[in-house]
């Protein structure tokens, strides 16, 4: 039986890392300091966070990007966290700041994000950077949607006029991704919990020529819903029977899709590379290099 080809992020990530590493070298030589990422982790020791941190540290070291991990106790209050952020904002040796998600419940993430300087916002989540995305004047983009768009572009499909359906409307994935798809002139539909509650999810998924699912519920999308020839990007990461699984029934979907991302190995490997690209973009923004204007 014919099955969809795999759309994997690993080779693409390596391809992007070569010129990125060279750019880091050039910038370090020119400015006498290297791009550096500071990561703030508040409490928590979950596996997903630990894996994300390990891959950040490994890639930063490979690219010669400086990396600082600041670990704060889970009970850290907002005032203390803001003081740490303000110190990093002032520190000329720090190019980009990332607050590791999820943070403990007593911390208001939106409030915190607003206090990171836009030019040091490693994940492009500050309202100025999201506004820049709307205006198509962005310097940094949220890494996961950035990774998804890189994957889609690598497939060489012309997105203009295509039916693109995004399932999930989170601040970090679904919403910025919808803006990026619109920029490519895809006809973009965003589905969320209310779409499912009204029983409309299947109807939207069935029309998708490009389907991106970022929910975090294993098996949410059965294979039989996939339109024949569709491109399927599964962002979901779920633990199922001791293994990682996406939100889409992979085997069923693969029989109908033309291209499909595996989980793991699809979007994930590219996400950290886009994050490191953001660190370099932040550095350039702060130094007024190229198209970057503050
Ligand atoms: P999130 O903040 O929890 O958002 C999930 C979204 O799914 C919400 O918009 C939610 O809508 C929606 N949703 C929940 N149940 C739904 C349903 N039955 N039907 C339709 N929509 C539904 O999660 P996230 O941070 O965006 O992450 C989503 C998944 O991607 C997770 O599994 C995460 O681990 C994974 N992820 C992977 C990467 C990677 O690099 N591979 C990066 C980031 C995230 P409401 O808010 O309206 O409830």
mmCIF file of C-alpha atoms and ligand atoms in Angstrom, residues 144 167-174 191-196 201 213-217 220 234-238 247 267-268 271, ligand 1:
data_model
loop_
_atom_site.group_PDB
_atom_site.id
_atom_site.type_symbol
_atom_site.label_atom_id
_atom_site.label_comp_id
_atom_site.label_asym_id
_atom_site.label_seq_id
_atom_site.Cartn_x
_atom_site.Cartn_y
_atom_site.Cartn_z
ATOM 1 C CA UNK A 144 7.673 26.073 16.988
ATOM 2 C CA UNK A 167 -5.971 22.726 15.253
ATOM 3 C CA UNK A 168 -5.075 24.461 18.539
ATOM 4 C CA UNK A 169 -4.898 28.224 19.122
ATOM 5 C CA UNK A 170 -2.254 28.588 21.824
ATOM 6 C CA UNK A 171 -0.132 31.746 22.103
ATOM 7 C CA UNK A 172 3.033 29.776 21.365
ATOM 8 C CA UNK A 173 1.907 27.640 18.427
ATOM 9 C CA UNK A 174 -1.542 27.980 16.822
ATOM 10 C CA UNK A 191 -9.925 25.217 15.176
ATOM 11 C CA UNK A 192 -9.983 24.996 18.968
ATOM 12 C CA UNK A 193 -11.869 23.484 21.839
ATOM 13 C CA UNK A 194 -15.185 25.130 20.877
ATOM 14 C CA UNK A 195 -14.874 23.725 17.328
ATOM 15 C CA UNK A 196 -14.611 20.240 18.865
ATOM 16 C CA UNK A 201 -13.619 19.459 13.994
ATOM 17 C CA UNK A 213 -2.319 19.838 14.803
ATOM 18 C CA UNK A 214 -0.982 21.290 18.067
ATOM 19 C CA UNK A 215 -3.254 20.224 20.912
ATOM 20 C CA UNK A 216 -1.592 17.637 23.153
ATOM 21 C CA UNK A 217 -4.229 14.850 22.952
ATOM 22 C CA UNK A 220 -7.453 13.348 18.543
ATOM 23 C CA UNK A 234 1.708 16.794 13.936
ATOM 24 C CA UNK A 235 3.090 19.020 16.678
ATOM 25 C CA UNK A 236 1.564 17.139 19.616
ATOM 26 C CA UNK A 237 3.838 15.355 22.061
ATOM 27 C CA UNK A 238 2.051 12.833 24.258
ATOM 28 C CA UNK A 247 -2.170 14.063 18.163
ATOM 29 C CA UNK A 267 8.943 19.451 14.169
ATOM 30 C CA UNK A 268 11.003 18.992 17.353
ATOM 31 C CA UNK A 271 12.483 24.046 16.989
HETATM 32 P P1 LIG B 1 -1.659 24.337 24.847
HETATM 33 O O1 LIG B 1 -1.203 25.675 25.226
HETATM 34 O O2 LIG B 1 -2.224 23.420 25.872
HETATM 35 O O3 LIG B 1 -2.749 24.519 23.688
HETATM 36 C C1 LIG B 1 -3.520 23.458 23.218
HETATM 37 C C2 LIG B 1 -4.569 24.000 22.279
HETATM 38 O O4 LIG B 1 -5.410 22.951 21.856
HETATM 39 C C3 LIG B 1 -5.465 25.044 22.908
HETATM 40 O O5 LIG B 1 -5.592 26.091 21.979
HETATM 41 C C4 LIG B 1 -6.789 24.307 23.120
HETATM 42 O O6 LIG B 1 -7.907 25.147 22.992
HETATM 43 C C5 LIG B 1 -6.772 23.342 21.994
HETATM 44 N N1 LIG B 1 -7.582 22.159 22.240
HETATM 45 C C6 LIG B 1 -7.665 21.436 23.395
HETATM 46 N N2 LIG B 1 -8.507 20.386 23.226
HETATM 47 C C7 LIG B 1 -8.943 20.460 21.959
HETATM 48 C C8 LIG B 1 -9.824 19.676 21.203
HETATM 49 N N3 LIG B 1 -10.422 18.579 21.699
HETATM 50 N N4 LIG B 1 -10.067 20.051 19.914
HETATM 51 C C9 LIG B 1 -9.482 21.139 19.375
HETATM 52 N N5 LIG B 1 -8.623 21.927 20.058
HETATM 53 C C10 LIG B 1 -8.355 21.585 21.335
HETATM 54 O O7 LIG B 1 -0.511 23.510 24.131
HETATM 55 P P2 LIG B 1 0.709 24.009 23.183
HETATM 56 O O8 LIG B 1 1.778 24.583 24.023
HETATM 57 O O9 LIG B 1 0.182 24.779 22.023
HETATM 58 O O10 LIG B 1 1.227 22.587 22.676
HETATM 59 C C11 LIG B 1 0.379 21.709 21.960
HETATM 60 C C12 LIG B 1 1.086 20.364 21.795
HETATM 61 O O11 LIG B 1 2.267 20.554 21.035
HETATM 62 C C13 LIG B 1 1.534 19.715 23.104
HETATM 63 O O12 LIG B 1 1.451 18.310 22.986
HETATM 64 C C14 LIG B 1 2.998 20.120 23.209
HETATM 65 O O13 LIG B 1 3.764 19.200 23.972
HETATM 66 C C15 LIG B 1 3.407 20.095 21.766
HETATM 67 N N6 LIG B 1 4.532 20.987 21.438
HETATM 68 C C16 LIG B 1 5.538 20.469 20.676
HETATM 69 C C17 LIG B 1 6.602 21.283 20.309
HETATM 70 C C18 LIG B 1 7.699 20.741 19.436
HETATM 71 O O14 LIG B 1 8.673 21.426 19.199
HETATM 72 N N7 LIG B 1 7.584 19.552 18.910
HETATM 73 C C19 LIG B 1 6.653 22.599 20.739
HETATM 74 C C20 LIG B 1 5.580 23.120 21.481
HETATM 75 C C21 LIG B 1 4.521 22.288 21.810
HETATM 76 P P3 LIG B 1 -8.468 25.968 24.285
HETATM 77 O O15 LIG B 1 -7.322 26.795 24.774
HETATM 78 O O16 LIG B 1 -9.568 26.758 23.711
HETATM 79 O O17 LIG B 1 -8.855 24.911 25.273
#
